[in-house]
Amino acid sequence: MHLSTFRSLSLYCYLLLVIILFSVTKTIAQQQTAPNISSIKLLGQYIVPLNYVYKNTIVGGLSGIDYDTTTKHYYIISDDRSDKNPARFYEANIFISEKGIDSFHFVDVKNMLQSNGSVYPNSKQDPYHTPDPEAMRYNPINKQLVWSSEGERIVNAKDTVLEDPTIISVSTEGNFIDSFIIPANLKMQAIEKGPRQNAVFEGLTFADHYKTLFVDVEEPLYEDGPRAALTDTTTYTRILKFDMVSKKNIAQYAYKISPIPFPANPVGAFKMNGIPDILTIGDNKLLLTERSYSTGRLGCSIRLFTVDLNGATDISNISSLSKTAQPFTPVTKKLLLDMDSLGIYIDNIEGVTFGPTLPNGHKTLLFIADNNFSIFQKTQLLLFEVE
């Protein structure tokens, strides 16, 4: 081959590679960003039948969802604590249109495996290593999944069970790959310090073109203040930022949780408000879901906010948000939608993802509700159009 011809081919191959890499990078960037969301419109809903059986597993507790734009599959994690079946996630196809959700089909189910290759135990088998799965996201760059567990905190006269929350990387087959380094203030403790039970790593989302990972703490740490109440109590929880290379926590931000919208009936019964999931919309901003429940009411109150972390204080070195004399600036929040205004029954929404783009060019949002394997709740999917 003539040298000039070789050089021309080499230059052509180089330019082709640059174009391919640019195209991939652009696609990834599009997955990680969204236009400025001014409003969202409900297109429809779908209900998965109660106790639906798929490949010898009971479908329920679906608490996290993410969309792979390449395979067009959705990854959906169950929060079953290896009780009904070992800890697992599902793959599904969800076909949508401007008219709503046309159909929903499970296509596979896989177990999240421990580092030794075995399935996770339930609380009767080993309460110190029983997971509490909540969120799952897919990374198209390394083709891995990241999922979170809330751990466990049981402190009573009979027993003390302390299991730290975790963030774990697995293959798409569920095989253990790596775990993130959990900061000291998120470790479980026997005293009222650190995370509350069942109120830790509830939601997560990749950001910065998959270079970082944001994780929300569902409710305030003990030292950061009381749980949400019916009135404004200046209740702050935390949003954590992790570096994907080091797997270390590199920043923490304060988020003010809204008051609980409805009183419990009877008075004094259980009520709560917290963050079940977050989703990056680009430029250091998040779409954040608040989920509130009050005994005596059917369903949940779901409010969506756009959250801006730009200008917020890194509070990693502030041990107590309720007692600190050090001034800090929380993230800013703006109400996008109160689902109570939709006039339909809304269940225990815990997961959200961007879905495929509609023919009109608008993005879609899919929410999923955790039915807690209860006959009184629904595994509900809600489809919205981003306007």
PDB file of N, CA and C in Angstrom, residues 137-235:
ATOM      1  N   ARG A 137     -30.213   1.917  39.283  1.00  0.00           N
ATOM      2  CA  ARG A 137     -29.959   2.671  38.060  1.00  0.00           C
ATOM      3  C   ARG A 137     -28.986   1.899  37.172  1.00  0.00           C
ATOM      4  N   TYR A 138     -29.147   2.105  35.857  1.00  0.00           N
ATOM      5  CA  TYR A 138     -28.289   1.453  34.867  1.00  0.00           C
ATOM      6  C   TYR A 138     -27.285   2.448  34.310  1.00  0.00           C
ATOM      7  N   ASN A 139     -26.016   2.017  34.220  1.00  0.00           N
ATOM      8  CA  ASN A 139     -24.946   2.837  33.671  1.00  0.00           C
ATOM      9  C   ASN A 139     -24.573   2.299  32.294  1.00  0.00           C
ATOM     10  N   PRO A 140     -24.919   2.994  31.199  1.00  0.00           N
ATOM     11  CA  PRO A 140     -24.652   2.486  29.853  1.00  0.00           C
ATOM     12  C   PRO A 140     -23.178   2.529  29.471  1.00  0.00           C
ATOM     13  N   ILE A 141     -22.354   3.256  30.224  1.00  0.00           N
ATOM     14  CA  ILE A 141     -20.939   3.332  29.893  1.00  0.00           C
ATOM     15  C   ILE A 141     -20.227   2.034  30.262  1.00  0.00           C
ATOM     16  N   ASN A 142     -20.412   1.568  31.503  1.00  0.00           N
ATOM     17  CA  ASN A 142     -19.770   0.310  31.910  1.00  0.00           C
ATOM     18  C   ASN A 142     -20.729  -0.873  31.889  1.00  0.00           C
ATOM     19  N   LYS A 143     -21.982  -0.584  31.493  1.00  0.00           N
ATOM     20  CA  LYS A 143     -23.010  -1.627  31.393  1.00  0.00           C
ATOM     21  C   LYS A 143     -23.186  -2.370  32.724  1.00  0.00           C
ATOM     22  N   GLN A 144     -23.218  -1.593  33.793  1.00  0.00           N
ATOM     23  CA  GLN A 144     -23.433  -2.131  35.126  1.00  0.00           C
ATOM     24  C   GLN A 144     -24.648  -1.467  35.770  1.00  0.00           C
ATOM     25  N   LEU A 145     -25.154  -2.109  36.798  1.00  0.00           N
ATOM     26  CA  LEU A 145     -26.250  -1.576  37.592  1.00  0.00           C
ATOM     27  C   LEU A 145     -25.731  -1.170  38.976  1.00  0.00           C
ATOM     28  N   VAL A 146     -26.328  -0.143  39.526  1.00  0.00           N
ATOM     29  CA  VAL A 146     -26.046   0.256  40.904  1.00  0.00           C
ATOM     30  C   VAL A 146     -27.352   0.208  41.674  1.00  0.00           C
ATOM     31  N   TRP A 147     -27.342  -0.412  42.862  1.00  0.00           N
ATOM     32  CA  TRP A 147     -28.552  -0.481  43.666  1.00  0.00           C
ATOM     33  C   TRP A 147     -28.245  -0.126  45.118  1.00  0.00           C
ATOM     34  N   SER A 148     -29.266   0.305  45.829  1.00  0.00           N
ATOM     35  CA  SER A 148     -29.091   0.728  47.219  1.00  0.00           C
ATOM     36  C   SER A 148     -29.920  -0.134  48.159  1.00  0.00           C
ATOM     37  N   SER A 149     -29.384  -0.295  49.368  1.00  0.00           N
ATOM     38  CA  SER A 149     -30.102  -0.980  50.447  1.00  0.00           C
ATOM     39  C   SER A 149     -30.119  -0.068  51.660  1.00  0.00           C
ATOM     40  N   GLU A 150     -31.244  -0.051  52.368  1.00  0.00           N
ATOM     41  CA  GLU A 150     -31.370   0.816  53.541  1.00  0.00           C
ATOM     42  C   GLU A 150     -30.774   0.202  54.802  1.00  0.00           C
ATOM     43  N   GLY A 151     -30.352  -1.060  54.729  1.00  0.00           N
ATOM     44  CA  GLY A 151     -29.803  -1.687  55.917  1.00  0.00           C
ATOM     45  C   GLY A 151     -30.881  -1.968  56.952  1.00  0.00           C
ATOM     46  N   GLU A 152     -30.477  -1.994  58.217  1.00  0.00           N
ATOM     47  CA  GLU A 152     -31.443  -2.279  59.276  1.00  0.00           C
ATOM     48  C   GLU A 152     -30.990  -1.637  60.585  1.00  0.00           C
ATOM     49  N   ARG A 153     -31.969  -1.200  61.369  1.00  0.00           N
ATOM     50  CA  ARG A 153     -31.705  -0.668  62.708  1.00  0.00           C
ATOM     51  C   ARG A 153     -32.819  -1.116  63.633  1.00  0.00           C
ATOM     52  N   ILE A 154     -32.544  -2.154  64.413  1.00  0.00           N
ATOM     53  CA  ILE A 154     -33.496  -2.646  65.413  1.00  0.00           C
ATOM     54  C   ILE A 154     -32.823  -2.550  66.773  1.00  0.00           C
ATOM     55  N   VAL A 155     -33.382  -1.714  67.621  1.00  0.00           N
ATOM     56  CA  VAL A 155     -32.834  -1.532  68.966  1.00  0.00           C
ATOM     57  C   VAL A 155     -33.984  -1.660  69.955  1.00  0.00           C
ATOM     58  N   ASN A 156     -34.054  -2.782  70.641  1.00  0.00           N
ATOM     59  CA  ASN A 156     -35.095  -2.985  71.652  1.00  0.00           C
ATOM     60  C   ASN A 156     -34.570  -3.885  72.761  1.00  0.00           C
ATOM     61  N   ALA A 157     -35.436  -4.197  73.707  1.00  0.00           N
ATOM     62  CA  ALA A 157     -35.022  -4.996  74.854  1.00  0.00           C
ATOM     63  C   ALA A 157     -34.637  -6.418  74.470  1.00  0.00           C
ATOM     64  N   LYS A 158     -35.183  -6.917  73.375  1.00  0.00           N
ATOM     65  CA  LYS A 158     -34.920  -8.293  72.975  1.00  0.00           C
ATOM     66  C   LYS A 158     -33.643  -8.443  72.156  1.00  0.00           C
ATOM     67  N   ASP A 159     -33.377  -7.462  71.305  1.00  0.00           N
ATOM     68  CA  ASP A 159     -32.257  -7.643  70.379  1.00  0.00           C
ATOM     69  C   ASP A 159     -31.786  -6.297  69.841  1.00  0.00           C
ATOM     70  N   THR A 160     -30.562  -6.291  69.334  1.00  0.00           N
ATOM     71  CA  THR A 160     -30.014  -5.135  68.635  1.00  0.00           C
ATOM     72  C   THR A 160     -29.435  -5.614  67.306  1.00  0.00           C
ATOM     73  N   VAL A 161     -30.022  -5.124  66.217  1.00  0.00           N
ATOM     74  CA  VAL A 161     -29.536  -5.461  64.885  1.00  0.00           C
ATOM     75  C   VAL A 161     -29.147  -4.164  64.187  1.00  0.00           C
ATOM     76  N   LEU A 162     -27.868  -4.029  63.877  1.00  0.00           N
ATOM     77  CA  LEU A 162     -27.369  -2.852  63.184  1.00  0.00           C
ATOM     78  C   LEU A 162     -26.711  -3.302  61.881  1.00  0.00           C
ATOM     79  N   GLU A 163     -27.279  -2.876  60.767  1.00  0.00           N
ATOM     80  CA  GLU A 163     -26.732  -3.190  59.448  1.00  0.00           C
ATOM     81  C   GLU A 163     -26.672  -1.899  58.652  1.00  0.00           C
ATOM     82  N   ASP A 164     -25.487  -1.508  58.253  1.00  0.00           N
ATOM     83  CA  ASP A 164     -25.301  -0.242  57.552  1.00  0.00           C
ATOM     84  C   ASP A 164     -25.983  -0.242  56.190  1.00  0.00           C
ATOM     85  N   PRO A 165     -26.465   0.921  55.745  1.00  0.00           N
ATOM     86  CA  PRO A 165     -26.976   1.026  54.374  1.00  0.00           C
ATOM     87  C   PRO A 165     -25.828   0.812  53.396  1.00  0.00           C
ATOM     88  N   THR A 166     -26.156   0.379  52.193  1.00  0.00           N
ATOM     89  CA  THR A 166     -25.123   0.089  51.200  1.00  0.00           C
ATOM     90  C   THR A 166     -25.512   0.605  49.822  1.00  0.00           C
ATOM     91  N   ILE A 167     -24.497   0.814  49.004  1.00  0.00           N
ATOM     92  CA  ILE A 167     -24.662   1.108  47.581  1.00  0.00           C
ATOM     93  C   ILE A 167     -23.741   0.142  46.850  1.00  0.00           C
ATOM     94  N   ILE A 168     -24.294  -0.653  45.961  1.00  0.00           N
ATOM     95  CA  ILE A 168     -23.546  -1.764  45.377  1.00  0.00           C
ATOM     96  C   ILE A 168     -23.653  -1.758  43.857  1.00  0.00           C
ATOM     97  N   SER A 169     -22.535  -2.042  43.203  1.00  0.00           N
ATOM     98  CA  SER A 169     -22.503  -2.218  41.748  1.00  0.00           C
ATOM     99  C   SER A 169     -22.601  -3.702  41.431  1.00  0.00           C
ATOM    100  N   VAL A 170     -23.461  -4.045  40.471  1.00  0.00           N
ATOM    101  CA  VAL A 170     -23.589  -5.427  40.016  1.00  0.00           C
ATOM    102  C   VAL A 170     -23.632  -5.443  38.491  1.00  0.00           C
ATOM    103  N   SER A 171     -23.373  -6.615  37.923  1.00  0.00           N
ATOM    104  CA  SER A 171     -23.524  -6.776  36.481  1.00  0.00           C
ATOM    105  C   SER A 171     -25.011  -6.868  36.159  1.00  0.00           C
ATOM    106  N   THR A 172     -25.337  -6.841  34.881  1.00  0.00           N
ATOM    107  CA  THR A 172     -26.738  -6.973  34.485  1.00  0.00           C
ATOM    108  C   THR A 172     -27.262  -8.388  34.738  1.00  0.00           C
ATOM    109  N   GLU A 173     -26.356  -9.292  35.133  1.00  0.00           N
ATOM    110  CA  GLU A 173     -26.765 -10.630  35.557  1.00  0.00           C
ATOM    111  C   GLU A 173     -26.950 -10.701  37.065  1.00  0.00           C
ATOM    112  N   GLY A 174     -26.636  -9.604  37.764  1.00  0.00           N
ATOM    113  CA  GLY A 174     -26.803  -9.552  39.212  1.00  0.00           C
ATOM    114  C   GLY A 174     -25.560  -9.902  39.999  1.00  0.00           C
ATOM    115  N   ASN A 175     -24.442 -10.177  39.321  1.00  0.00           N
ATOM    116  CA  ASN A 175     -23.212 -10.565  40.018  1.00  0.00           C
ATOM    117  C   ASN A 175     -22.550  -9.363  40.687  1.00  0.00           C
ATOM    118  N   PHE A 176     -22.108  -9.544  41.912  1.00  0.00           N
ATOM    119  CA  PHE A 176     -21.466  -8.481  42.689  1.00  0.00           C
ATOM    120  C   PHE A 176     -20.195  -8.014  42.000  1.00  0.00           C
ATOM    121  N   ILE A 177     -20.027  -6.677  41.934  1.00  0.00           N
ATOM    122  CA  ILE A 177     -18.815  -6.105  41.352  1.00  0.00           C
ATOM    123  C   ILE A 177     -18.047  -5.278  42.377  1.00  0.00           C
ATOM    124  N   ASP A 178     -18.731  -4.362  43.047  1.00  0.00           N
ATOM    125  CA  ASP A 178     -18.039  -3.459  43.969  1.00  0.00           C
ATOM    126  C   ASP A 178     -19.071  -2.807  44.877  1.00  0.00           C
ATOM    127  N   SER A 179     -18.593  -2.174  45.936  1.00  0.00           N
ATOM    128  CA  SER A 179     -19.473  -1.428  46.840  1.00  0.00           C
ATOM    129  C   SER A 179     -18.883  -0.050  47.085  1.00  0.00           C
ATOM    130  N   PHE A 180     -19.745   0.895  47.411  1.00  0.00           N
ATOM    131  CA  PHE A 180     -19.324   2.262  47.670  1.00  0.00           C
ATOM    132  C   PHE A 180     -18.915   2.412  49.138  1.00  0.00           C
ATOM    133  N   ILE A 181     -18.094   3.419  49.394  1.00  0.00           N
ATOM    134  CA  ILE A 181     -17.633   3.688  50.757  1.00  0.00           C
ATOM    135  C   ILE A 181     -18.644   4.606  51.439  1.00  0.00           C
ATOM    136  N   ILE A 182     -19.273   4.104  52.488  1.00  0.00           N
ATOM    137  CA  ILE A 182     -20.331   4.859  53.175  1.00  0.00           C
ATOM    138  C   ILE A 182     -19.712   5.788  54.214  1.00  0.00           C
ATOM    139  N   PRO A 183     -20.039   7.080  54.186  1.00  0.00           N
ATOM    140  CA  PRO A 183     -19.464   8.007  55.176  1.00  0.00           C
ATOM    141  C   PRO A 183     -19.910   7.671  56.592  1.00  0.00           C
ATOM    142  N   ALA A 184     -19.111   8.097  57.559  1.00  0.00           N
ATOM    143  CA  ALA A 184     -19.333   7.722  58.963  1.00  0.00           C
ATOM    144  C   ALA A 184     -20.694   8.167  59.480  1.00  0.00           C
ATOM    145  N   ASN A 185     -21.177   9.329  59.039  1.00  0.00           N
ATOM    146  CA  ASN A 185     -22.449   9.818  59.578  1.00  0.00           C
ATOM    147  C   ASN A 185     -23.664   9.063  59.037  1.00  0.00           C
ATOM    148  N   LEU A 186     -23.434   8.146  58.084  1.00  0.00           N
ATOM    149  CA  LEU A 186     -24.534   7.334  57.556  1.00  0.00           C
ATOM    150  C   LEU A 186     -24.462   5.893  58.048  1.00  0.00           C
ATOM    151  N   LYS A 187     -23.610   5.622  59.040  1.00  0.00           N
ATOM    152  CA  LYS A 187     -23.528   4.293  59.630  1.00  0.00           C
ATOM    153  C   LYS A 187     -24.590   4.158  60.730  1.00  0.00           C
ATOM    154  N   MET A 188     -25.177   2.975  60.829  1.00  0.00           N
ATOM    155  CA  MET A 188     -26.195   2.723  61.850  1.00  0.00           C
ATOM    156  C   MET A 188     -25.585   2.700  63.260  1.00  0.00           C
ATOM    157  N   GLN A 189     -26.338   3.242  64.216  1.00  0.00           N
ATOM    158  CA  GLN A 189     -25.869   3.268  65.596  1.00  0.00           C
ATOM    159  C   GLN A 189     -26.996   2.863  66.540  1.00  0.00           C
ATOM    160  N   ALA A 190     -26.600   2.337  67.700  1.00  0.00           N
ATOM    161  CA  ALA A 190     -27.584   1.888  68.696  1.00  0.00           C
ATOM    162  C   ALA A 190     -28.197   3.074  69.435  1.00  0.00           C
ATOM    163  N   ILE A 191     -27.468   4.193  69.484  1.00  0.00           N
ATOM    164  CA  ILE A 191     -28.025   5.404  70.090  1.00  0.00           C
ATOM    165  C   ILE A 191     -28.749   6.198  69.009  1.00  0.00           C
ATOM    166  N   GLU A 192     -29.498   7.222  69.408  1.00  0.00           N
ATOM    167  CA  GLU A 192     -30.239   8.016  68.434  1.00  0.00           C
ATOM    168  C   GLU A 192     -29.303   9.004  67.757  1.00  0.00           C
ATOM    169  N   LYS A 193     -28.500   8.437  66.872  1.00  0.00           N
ATOM    170  CA  LYS A 193     -27.542   9.183  66.082  1.00  0.00           C
ATOM    171  C   LYS A 193     -27.371   8.444  64.770  1.00  0.00           C
ATOM    172  N   GLY A 194     -27.271   9.187  63.671  1.00  0.00           N
ATOM    173  CA  GLY A 194     -27.173   8.532  62.374  1.00  0.00           C
ATOM    174  C   GLY A 194     -28.546   8.304  61.772  1.00  0.00           C
ATOM    175  N   PRO A 195     -28.657   7.339  60.864  1.00  0.00           N
ATOM    176  CA  PRO A 195     -29.927   7.127  60.159  1.00  0.00           C
ATOM    177  C   PRO A 195     -31.007   6.498  61.038  1.00  0.00           C
ATOM    178  N   ARG A 196     -32.259   6.833  60.707  1.00  0.00           N
ATOM    179  CA  ARG A 196     -33.399   6.158  61.292  1.00  0.00           C
ATOM    180  C   ARG A 196     -33.661   4.848  60.535  1.00  0.00           C
ATOM    181  N   GLN A 197     -34.408   3.969  61.167  1.00  0.00           N
ATOM    182  CA  GLN A 197     -34.755   2.712  60.510  1.00  0.00           C
ATOM    183  C   GLN A 197     -35.631   2.981  59.281  1.00  0.00           C
ATOM    184  N   ASN A 198     -35.336   2.272  58.192  1.00  0.00           N
ATOM    185  CA  ASN A 198     -36.151   2.332  56.984  1.00  0.00           C
ATOM    186  C   ASN A 198     -36.294   3.751  56.454  1.00  0.00           C
ATOM    187  N   ALA A 199     -35.235   4.556  56.568  1.00  0.00           N
ATOM    188  CA  ALA A 199     -35.321   5.956  56.125  1.00  0.00           C
ATOM    189  C   ALA A 199     -33.973   6.441  55.615  1.00  0.00           C
ATOM    190  N   VAL A 200     -33.284   5.591  54.851  1.00  0.00           N
ATOM    191  CA  VAL A 200     -31.912   5.934  54.459  1.00  0.00           C
ATOM    192  C   VAL A 200     -31.812   6.093  52.935  1.00  0.00           C
ATOM    193  N   PHE A 201     -31.081   5.209  52.251  1.00  0.00           N
ATOM    194  CA  PHE A 201     -30.815   5.375  50.814  1.00  0.00           C
ATOM    195  C   PHE A 201     -32.009   4.903  49.997  1.00  0.00           C
ATOM    196  N   GLU A 202     -32.956   5.795  49.819  1.00  0.00           N
ATOM    197  CA  GLU A 202     -34.206   5.439  49.150  1.00  0.00           C
ATOM    198  C   GLU A 202     -34.152   5.669  47.642  1.00  0.00           C
ATOM    199  N   GLY A 203     -33.397   6.663  47.192  1.00  0.00           N
ATOM    200  CA  GLY A 203     -33.336   6.968  45.774  1.00  0.00           C
ATOM    201  C   GLY A 203     -31.933   7.315  45.340  1.00  0.00           C
ATOM    202  N   LEU A 204     -31.627   7.109  44.066  1.00  0.00           N
ATOM    203  CA  LEU A 204     -30.309   7.474  43.537  1.00  0.00           C
ATOM    204  C   LEU A 204     -30.404   7.783  42.047  1.00  0.00           C
ATOM    205  N   THR A 205     -29.411   8.526  41.548  1.00  0.00           N
ATOM    206  CA  THR A 205     -29.383   8.893  40.137  1.00  0.00           C
ATOM    207  C   THR A 205     -27.963   9.241  39.716  1.00  0.00           C
ATOM    208  N   PHE A 206     -27.573   8.808  38.518  1.00  0.00           N
ATOM    209  CA  PHE A 206     -26.286   9.207  37.963  1.00  0.00           C
ATOM    210  C   PHE A 206     -26.377  10.660  37.491  1.00  0.00           C
ATOM    211  N   ALA A 207     -25.221  11.318  37.456  1.00  0.00           N
ATOM    212  CA  ALA A 207     -25.161  12.696  36.967  1.00  0.00           C
ATOM    213  C   ALA A 207     -23.789  12.932  36.340  1.00  0.00           C
ATOM    214  N   ASP A 208     -23.615  14.128  35.771  1.00  0.00           N
ATOM    215  CA  ASP A 208     -22.327  14.519  35.190  1.00  0.00           C
ATOM    216  C   ASP A 208     -21.819  13.475  34.200  1.00  0.00           C
ATOM    217  N   HIS A 209     -22.720  13.020  33.318  1.00  0.00           N
ATOM    218  CA  HIS A 209     -22.378  12.009  32.314  1.00  0.00           C
ATOM    219  C   HIS A 209     -21.820  10.743  32.973  1.00  0.00           C
ATOM    220  N   TYR A 210     -22.468  10.340  34.052  1.00  0.00           N
ATOM    221  CA  TYR A 210     -22.176   9.100  34.768  1.00  0.00           C
ATOM    222  C   TYR A 210     -20.843   9.142  35.523  1.00  0.00           C
ATOM    223  N   LYS A 211     -20.327  10.330  35.769  1.00  0.00           N
ATOM    224  CA  LYS A 211     -19.105  10.461  36.552  1.00  0.00           C
ATOM    225  C   LYS A 211     -19.398  10.531  38.049  1.00  0.00           C
ATOM    226  N   THR A 212     -20.627  10.926  38.394  1.00  0.00           N
ATOM    227  CA  THR A 212     -21.020  11.018  39.795  1.00  0.00           C
ATOM    228  C   THR A 212     -22.369  10.348  40.022  1.00  0.00           C
ATOM    229  N   LEU A 213     -22.668  10.124  41.290  1.00  0.00           N
ATOM    230  CA  LEU A 213     -23.924   9.492  41.683  1.00  0.00           C
ATOM    231  C   LEU A 213     -24.497  10.258  42.864  1.00  0.00           C
ATOM    232  N   PHE A 214     -25.743  10.719  42.725  1.00  0.00           N
ATOM    233  CA  PHE A 214     -26.447  11.354  43.836  1.00  0.00           C
ATOM    234  C   PHE A 214     -27.328  10.315  44.524  1.00  0.00           C
ATOM    235  N   VAL A 215     -27.345  10.356  45.847  1.00  0.00           N
ATOM    236  CA  VAL A 215     -28.149   9.429  46.653  1.00  0.00           C
ATOM    237  C   VAL A 215     -28.876  10.244  47.712  1.00  0.00           C
ATOM    238  N   ASP A 216     -30.181  10.032  47.857  1.00  0.00           N
ATOM    239  CA  ASP A 216     -30.906  10.784  48.877  1.00  0.00           C
ATOM    240  C   ASP A 216     -31.125   9.956  50.132  1.00  0.00           C
ATOM    241  N   VAL A 217     -31.131  10.648  51.266  1.00  0.00           N
ATOM    242  CA  VAL A 217     -31.506  10.057  52.550  1.00  0.00           C
ATOM    243  C   VAL A 217     -32.988  10.374  52.732  1.00  0.00           C
ATOM    244  N   GLU A 218     -33.809   9.345  52.849  1.00  0.00           N
ATOM    245  CA  GLU A 218     -35.254   9.539  52.796  1.00  0.00           C
ATOM    246  C   GLU A 218     -35.776  10.503  53.857  1.00  0.00           C
ATOM    247  N   GLU A 219     -35.314  10.336  55.104  1.00  0.00           N
ATOM    248  CA  GLU A 219     -35.747  11.203  56.197  1.00  0.00           C
ATOM    249  C   GLU A 219     -34.522  11.693  56.964  1.00  0.00           C
ATOM    250  N   PRO A 220     -34.685  12.707  57.821  1.00  0.00           N
ATOM    251  CA  PRO A 220     -33.525  13.290  58.496  1.00  0.00           C
ATOM    252  C   PRO A 220     -32.776  12.294  59.380  1.00  0.00           C
ATOM    253  N   LEU A 221     -31.454  12.453  59.448  1.00  0.00           N
ATOM    254  CA  LEU A 221     -30.678  11.757  60.460  1.00  0.00           C
ATOM    255  C   LEU A 221     -31.140  12.259  61.826  1.00  0.00           C
ATOM    256  N   TYR A 222     -30.954  11.429  62.847  1.00  0.00           N
ATOM    257  CA  TYR A 222     -31.392  11.835  64.192  1.00  0.00           C
ATOM    258  C   TYR A 222     -30.841  13.201  64.577  1.00  0.00           C
ATOM    259  N   GLU A 223     -29.546  13.421  64.321  1.00  0.00           N
ATOM    260  CA  GLU A 223     -28.917  14.658  64.763  1.00  0.00           C
ATOM    261  C   GLU A 223     -29.261  15.854  63.876  1.00  0.00           C
ATOM    262  N   ASP A 224     -29.921  15.600  62.724  1.00  0.00           N
ATOM    263  CA  ASP A 224     -30.286  16.704  61.837  1.00  0.00           C
ATOM    264  C   ASP A 224     -31.663  17.282  62.140  1.00  0.00           C
ATOM    265  N   GLY A 225     -32.424  16.616  63.007  1.00  0.00           N
ATOM    266  CA  GLY A 225     -33.716  17.167  63.377  1.00  0.00           C
ATOM    267  C   GLY A 225     -34.821  16.139  63.372  1.00  0.00           C
ATOM    268  N   PRO A 226     -36.038  16.554  63.700  1.00  0.00           N
ATOM    269  CA  PRO A 226     -37.170  15.633  63.774  1.00  0.00           C
ATOM    270  C   PRO A 226     -37.677  15.245  62.390  1.00  0.00           C
ATOM    271  N   ARG A 227     -38.512  14.232  62.357  1.00  0.00           N
ATOM    272  CA  ARG A 227     -39.163  13.841  61.109  1.00  0.00           C
ATOM    273  C   ARG A 227     -40.169  14.925  60.722  1.00  0.00           C
ATOM    274  N   ALA A 228     -40.648  14.870  59.507  1.00  0.00           N
ATOM    275  CA  ALA A 228     -41.620  15.854  59.028  1.00  0.00           C
ATOM    276  C   ALA A 228     -42.883  15.823  59.885  1.00  0.00           C
ATOM    277  N   ALA A 229     -43.533  16.971  59.999  1.00  0.00           N
ATOM    278  CA  ALA A 229     -44.756  17.101  60.785  1.00  0.00           C
ATOM    279  C   ALA A 229     -45.799  17.842  59.948  1.00  0.00           C
ATOM    280  N   LEU A 230     -46.942  18.115  60.557  1.00  0.00           N
ATOM    281  CA  LEU A 230     -48.027  18.785  59.854  1.00  0.00           C
ATOM    282  C   LEU A 230     -47.730  20.268  59.627  1.00  0.00           C
ATOM    283  N   THR A 231     -46.815  20.808  60.418  1.00  0.00           N
ATOM    284  CA  THR A 231     -46.417  22.202  60.256  1.00  0.00           C
ATOM    285  C   THR A 231     -44.951  22.245  59.859  1.00  0.00           C
ATOM    286  N   ASP A 232     -44.510  23.385  59.391  1.00  0.00           N
ATOM    287  CA  ASP A 232     -43.125  23.547  58.964  1.00  0.00           C
ATOM    288  C   ASP A 232     -42.206  23.485  60.179  1.00  0.00           C
ATOM    289  N   THR A 233     -41.363  22.445  60.233  1.00  0.00           N
ATOM    290  CA  THR A 233     -40.465  22.262  61.378  1.00  0.00           C
ATOM    291  C   THR A 233     -38.994  22.447  60.991  1.00  0.00           C
ATOM    292  N   THR A 234     -38.750  23.039  59.826  1.00  0.00           N
ATOM    293  CA  THR A 234     -37.380  23.197  59.330  1.00  0.00           C
ATOM    294  C   THR A 234     -36.674  21.842  59.363  1.00  0.00           C
ATOM    295  N   THR A 235     -37.321  20.858  58.794  1.00  0.00           N
ATOM    296  CA  THR A 235     -36.788  19.505  58.760  1.00  0.00           C
ATOM    297  C   THR A 235     -35.880  19.333  57.542  1.00  0.00           C
TER     298      THR A 235
END
